[in-house]
Structures are given as structure tokens and as C-alpha cells.
Short mmCIF file of C-alpha atoms in Angstrom, two decimals:
data_model
loop_
_atom_site.label_atom_id
_atom_site.label_comp_id
_atom_site.label_asym_id
_atom_site.label_seq_id
_atom_site.Cartn_x
_atom_site.Cartn_y
_atom_site.Cartn_z
CA MET M 1 128.21 154.31 59.16
CA ASN M 2 131.55 156.29 59.17
CA LYS M 3 131.55 159.96 59.74
CA LYS M 4 132.17 160.62 56.15
CA GLN M 5 128.99 158.96 55.51
CA LYS M 6 126.89 160.63 58.11
CA GLU M 7 128.40 164.47 56.94
CA GLU M 8 127.34 163.18 53.47
CA GLN M 9 123.78 162.14 54.59
CA ARG M 10 123.21 165.63 56.78
CA ARG M 11 124.28 167.59 53.79
CA LEU M 12 121.83 165.80 51.55
CA GLU M 13 118.96 166.00 54.08
CA ASP M 14 119.77 169.95 54.28
CA GLN M 15 120.02 170.03 50.47
CA ALA M 16 116.58 168.36 50.56
CA LEU M 17 115.13 170.38 52.98
CA ASN M 18 116.31 173.81 51.62
CA ARG M 19 114.38 172.80 48.33
CA GLY M 20 111.45 172.32 49.99
CA LEU M 21 111.40 175.24 51.76
CA ILE M 22 111.95 177.27 48.19
CA TRP M 23 108.46 175.70 47.42
CA VAL M 24 107.08 176.57 50.40
CA GLY M 25 108.22 180.36 49.76
CA ALA M 26 106.82 179.96 46.23
CA ALA M 27 103.21 178.90 48.35
CA VAL M 28 103.37 182.07 50.18
CA LEU M 29 104.19 184.20 47.35
CA LEU M 30 101.05 182.57 45.66
CA GLU M 31 98.72 182.85 48.91
CA LEU M 32 99.18 186.72 48.89
CA ALA M 33 98.38 186.71 45.17
CA LEU M 34 95.04 185.00 46.06
CA LEU M 35 94.54 187.53 48.60
CA PHE M 36 94.96 190.41 46.06
CA VAL M 37 92.58 188.55 43.56
CA LYS M 38 89.83 188.00 46.53
CA ARG M 39 90.03 191.59 47.46
CA TYR M 40 90.07 193.48 44.35
CA TYR M 41 88.63 190.79 41.83
CA LEU M 42 85.76 189.28 44.04
CA GLU M 43 85.07 191.95 46.64
CA TYR M 44 85.73 195.12 44.93
CA GLU M 45 83.86 198.50 45.64
CA VAL M 46 82.40 200.51 43.01
CA ALA M 47 85.49 202.59 42.35
CA GLU M 48 87.51 199.58 41.92
CA VAL M 49 85.30 198.30 38.99
CA GLU M 50 87.82 198.73 36.21
CA LEU M 51 90.59 197.00 38.05
CA ALA M 52 88.18 193.94 38.49
CA VAL M 53 87.68 193.93 35.12
CA ALA M 54 91.21 193.91 34.50
CA LEU M 55 92.07 190.97 36.87
CA SER M 56 89.27 189.09 35.28
CA ASN M 57 90.46 189.42 31.72
CA GLY M 58 93.87 188.71 33.00
CA LEU M 59 92.64 185.44 34.84
CA ARG M 60 90.94 184.50 31.85
CA PHE M 61 94.27 184.96 29.43
CA LEU M 62 96.61 183.36 32.45
CA ARG M 63 94.28 179.91 32.66
CA ILE M 64 95.18 179.71 28.74
CA ALA M 65 98.24 181.30 28.38
CA GLY M 66 99.67 179.03 31.35
CA ALA M 67 98.05 175.93 30.24
CA VAL M 68 99.95 176.43 26.47
CA LEU M 69 103.04 177.12 28.80
CA ALA M 70 103.14 174.20 30.90
CA VAL M 71 102.66 172.09 28.21
CA ALA M 72 105.31 173.47 26.43
CA PHE M 73 107.76 172.96 29.34
CA VAL M 74 106.37 169.17 29.66
CA VAL M 75 107.95 168.79 25.89
CA TRP M 76 110.98 170.66 26.87
CA ALA M 77 111.48 168.21 29.76
CA VAL M 78 110.93 165.17 27.81
CA LEU M 79 113.39 166.20 25.29
CA ARG M 80 115.85 166.75 27.90
CA LEU M 81 115.50 163.64 29.85
CA LYS M 82 115.88 161.81 26.56
CA LYS M 83 119.27 163.89 25.82
CA ASP M 84 120.96 163.94 29.14
CA GLY M 85 118.70 163.24 31.90
CA LYS M 86 118.70 166.67 33.43
CA ALA M 87 115.40 168.19 33.20
CA ALA M 88 114.83 170.16 36.67
CA LEU M 89 114.56 173.48 35.29
CA PRO M 90 111.53 172.73 32.63
CA ILE M 91 109.86 170.24 35.32
CA ILE M 92 110.00 173.34 37.69
CA LEU M 93 108.51 175.44 35.61
CA ALA M 94 105.61 172.84 34.25
CA LEU M 95 104.81 172.78 37.82
CA ALA M 96 104.72 176.65 38.30
CA MET M 97 102.82 177.08 35.17
CA GLY M 98 100.46 174.39 35.82
CA ALA M 99 99.77 175.65 39.48
CA LEU M 100 98.98 179.11 37.99
CA THR M 101 96.63 177.73 35.26
CA ILE M 102 94.54 175.71 37.90
CA CYS M 103 94.37 179.03 40.06
CA SER M 104 93.18 181.20 37.46
CA HIS M 105 90.69 178.60 36.38
CA VAL M 106 89.27 177.91 39.74
CA SER M 107 88.93 181.64 40.47
CA VAL M 108 87.24 182.64 37.32
CA VAL M 109 84.81 179.56 37.19
CA PHE M 110 83.97 179.14 40.84
CA LYS M 111 84.83 182.75 42.28
CA ASP M 112 84.48 182.67 46.07
CA ASN M 113 84.29 179.24 46.95
CA GLY M 114 87.10 178.38 44.40
CA VAL M 115 89.41 181.04 45.93
CA ARG M 116 88.26 179.88 49.60
CA MET M 117 89.43 176.59 48.56
CA LEU M 118 92.59 177.44 47.08
CA PHE M 119 93.77 179.06 50.27
CA LEU M 120 93.86 175.72 51.46
CA LEU M 121 95.21 174.08 48.25
CA VAL M 122 98.30 175.84 47.78
CA PRO M 123 99.67 175.12 51.60
CA ALA M 124 98.69 171.48 50.82
CA TRP M 125 100.84 171.74 47.54
CA ALA M 126 103.77 173.17 49.51
CA GLY M 127 103.22 170.16 52.02
CA LEU M 128 103.33 168.02 49.19
CA ALA M 129 106.78 169.06 47.86
CA LEU M 130 108.43 168.45 51.37
CA VAL M 131 106.87 164.98 51.13
CA TYR M 132 108.71 164.44 48.10
CA TYR M 133 112.16 165.81 49.58
CA LEU M 134 111.60 164.57 52.79
CA TYR M 135 109.71 161.43 52.93
CA GLN M 136 109.81 157.99 50.87
CA ARG M 137 108.66 158.71 47.42
CA ASP M 138 106.12 155.96 47.69
CA PHE M 139 104.47 158.55 50.14
CA PHE M 140 104.53 160.93 47.61
CA LEU M 141 102.70 158.98 44.91
CA ALA M 142 100.16 157.92 47.64
CA ALA M 143 99.66 161.35 48.90
CA SER M 144 99.49 163.14 45.30
CA ALA M 145 96.61 160.61 44.54
CA SER M 146 94.82 160.88 47.73
CA GLY M 147 95.19 164.60 47.50
CA LEU M 148 93.85 164.75 43.85
CA ALA M 149 90.65 162.70 45.15
CA VAL M 150 89.78 165.59 47.67
CA LEU M 151 90.14 168.08 45.11
CA GLY M 152 88.11 165.78 42.51
CA LEU M 153 85.51 165.55 45.30
CA TRP M 154 85.28 169.39 45.97
CA PHE M 155 84.69 169.96 42.14
CA VAL M 156 81.50 167.27 42.54
CA ARG M 157 80.42 168.87 45.65
CA TYR M 158 80.29 172.72 43.96
CA SER M 159 79.12 171.20 40.86
CA GLY M 160 75.80 169.42 42.17
CA GLY M 161 77.30 166.31 41.40
CA ALA M 162 77.24 167.03 37.36
CA VAL M 163 80.36 165.35 35.54
CA ARG M 164 82.59 168.49 34.72
CA MET M 165 85.95 169.06 32.59
CA GLU M 166 87.76 169.49 36.13
CA THR M 167 86.89 165.96 37.52
CA ILE M 168 87.49 164.49 34.49
CA ALA M 169 91.22 165.79 34.46
CA VAL M 170 91.25 164.66 38.28
CA LEU M 171 90.56 161.25 37.43
CA ALA M 172 92.52 161.09 34.56
CA ALA M 173 95.61 162.24 36.78
CA ILE M 174 94.87 159.48 39.34
CA VAL M 175 94.85 156.94 36.73
CA LEU M 176 98.11 158.05 35.52
CA ILE M 177 99.60 157.99 38.75
CA LEU M 178 98.00 154.33 39.13
CA ALA M 179 99.62 153.70 36.16
CA ALA M 180 103.31 154.96 37.17
CA VAL M 181 102.99 152.96 40.60
CA VAL M 182 102.36 149.76 38.76
CA TRP M 183 104.87 150.62 36.09
CA LEU M 184 107.32 151.37 38.69
CA LYS M 185 106.58 148.13 40.58
CA GLY M 186 107.70 146.14 37.80
CA LYS M 187 110.88 147.84 36.90
CA ASP M 188 111.49 147.52 40.80
CA GLY M 189 111.72 150.92 41.11
CA GLN M 190 114.15 151.72 38.74
CA VAL M 191 113.78 154.45 35.93
CA ASN M 192 116.01 154.74 32.65
CA VAL M 193 116.84 158.81 31.85
CA GLY M 194 118.93 159.85 29.28
CA GLY M 195 120.51 156.38 28.96
CA ASN M 196 121.39 156.29 32.84
CA SER M 197 119.39 154.38 35.24
CA LEU M 198 117.96 156.16 38.08
CA GLN M 199 116.64 154.63 41.08
CA PHE M 200 113.34 156.43 41.89
CA LEU M 201 112.43 153.98 44.46
CA PRO M 202 114.49 151.83 46.56
CA LYS M 203 114.77 148.12 45.53
CA GLY M 204 112.28 145.92 47.72
CA THR M 205 109.73 148.90 48.35
CA SER M 206 106.48 147.58 48.88
CA TYR M 207 103.94 149.27 46.46
CA THR M 208 100.70 147.87 48.32
CA VAL M 209 99.83 151.59 50.01
CA ALA M 210 100.56 153.33 47.32
CA LEU M 211 98.26 151.36 45.01
CA ALA M 212 95.75 151.06 47.61
CA SER M 213 95.58 154.69 47.55
CA CYS M 214 94.99 154.92 44.10
CA LEU M 215 92.28 152.68 43.84
CA VAL M 216 90.73 154.27 46.93
CA SER M 217 91.04 157.87 45.38
CA LEU M 218 89.25 156.57 42.05
CA ALA M 219 86.80 154.82 44.12
CA ALA M 220 85.86 157.86 45.90
CA VAL M 221 85.66 160.23 43.10
CA VAL M 222 83.56 157.69 41.21
CA LEU M 223 81.13 157.13 43.88
CA ALA M 224 80.47 160.72 44.49
CA LEU M 225 79.73 161.56 40.82
CA ALA M 226 77.37 158.32 41.34
CA LEU M 227 75.30 159.76 44.23
CA GLY M 228 75.97 163.11 43.96
CA GLY M 229 77.36 166.24 46.05
CA ALA M 230 76.20 165.26 49.36
CA VAL M 231 77.90 162.30 49.51
CA ALA M 232 81.06 164.03 47.84
CA TYR M 233 81.30 166.30 51.02
CA TYR M 234 81.37 163.46 53.56
CA LEU M 235 83.79 161.59 51.09
CA ILE M 236 86.30 164.64 51.38
CA PHE M 237 86.52 164.38 55.28
CA LEU M 238 87.11 160.50 54.69
CA MET M 239 89.71 161.17 52.19
CA ILE M 240 91.35 163.36 54.67
CA ALA M 241 91.59 161.13 57.20
CA TRP M 242 93.47 158.75 54.99
CA LEU M 243 95.81 161.45 54.19
CA PHE M 244 96.38 161.51 57.99
CA ALA M 245 96.80 157.79 58.28
CA LEU M 246 99.37 157.96 55.40
CA LEU M 247 101.28 160.43 57.23
CA VAL M 248 101.13 158.82 60.45
CA TYR M 249 101.94 155.35 58.60
CA TYR M 250 104.86 156.85 56.88
CA THR M 251 106.08 158.89 59.86
CA VAL M 252 106.51 155.56 62.07
CA LYS M 253 107.96 153.71 59.25
CA MET M 254 110.84 156.55 59.08
CA MET M 255 111.65 155.99 62.79
#
């Protein structure tokens, strides 16, 4: 690799890091918003009842409006991809609205337990963004499926093992990632966007770990649904260990 190529690689790495740090900054702002919700929605004092009611109404509105906007931005992204392949803005907006929808829904339905979980989930989202920009993208797919499994197991745990809409949504998302991995494997990592070919994953990428992560994630959530919330509690730690193993594996692979 000559000097010019090294400089170009360094520029691309710096650009990727800066993009990842933007998501980290957004996560910090969301954490501050959660602190506000926790203080004035869940731990309000008598004199703050009106503010708590206003926050409750606002969160209920946001989980509906956010979902509608997220779907609208996804449609916009699809149209842009078909037209010219440039859909960064609508994708970012869709992800932002999706995050706000999830946070507001969990806060309304699961109250204090939900907000405590979100304090951990939001940094995990930021970490996932860094994985996307700094690691191999097959790691991103594997980590996304495994992270969703942890979220699904949490829903099972705090719903007493009952089958809830949230758990079904998580299972559907994991299946979608599995389908994407299988599709990318068949296309050798290449995606056609707006008439242009995009190499999403390098040619010759091994899909074994990503496929295994999707299957393990599905199995963990289904097993928790079958055996109950107590089993879900222990499976959460198992999936966290799996995520840590993925991090170690892909970090060593980069060296």
C-alpha cells in the first residue's frame, strides 16, 4: 500500500469514526431525556402532578406519531434507493423515530423497569453504530440479531412469560436479519441500489457466525417463551456472553 492509499484509508477511517461519534452524541441526549422522564414522569412529587400527566400524554402521543413517521421515512428511503441510491437522510430519520417510538412505548408500558432497561439499551444502540462504522458489517448483522434477542428476552422476563406484541416484533426483526444474511450470502455480499452495485460485504465473506447468531437468537427467545420468564432471566446473560464472544472474535479477526 503506497502513501496515497494509506492517507485515503486513514481519511475513510476518521470519517467512519466521526459518524459513529455522532450516534454516541445522540445517545447521550437520549439518556438525558430519559433522566427527565424518570424524574418527572415516574418519581414526581405532588406539586408536579400536572407535569407528570403532560409527560404521560406526550409519551403516548410520541409512540404513535413516532411509529407513523418511522414508516413514512422507510418508504421515503426505499423510493430514494430506487431512484438514485442516496437515502442516508431518510434512513437516519427512520432510525431516530424508531428509537423514540421504542423508548416512549417501553416507558409507558413497563414504567420504572422499562426506563431502567432503556438506560442500558441506549448506550447499546450507540455501540452498535460504532460496530457498523468500525468493524466488519457481518459483525453488525450478528450483533444486531443477538442484541434483539436480549431485548426480546427482557420482554419475556417482565411479562411473566406471556406472548406479547413486543416479543413478536423482536422475533420478526431477527427473522428479517436472518433473511438478509441468507440473501447477502446468495449475492456474495453485493446489493443493487438505484441501478448501481454496492458491495455491502466483501466478496468471500464467511456467513457462518452471522447465521449462527441469528439462529441462536431465535432459539433463545422461543425457548424463553416456552419455558417462562425465569428461564428468560438466565438466557439474557447467555446472550450477553455470546455478544462478548462476538466482540472478541471480530476484534481478533481485525488484527
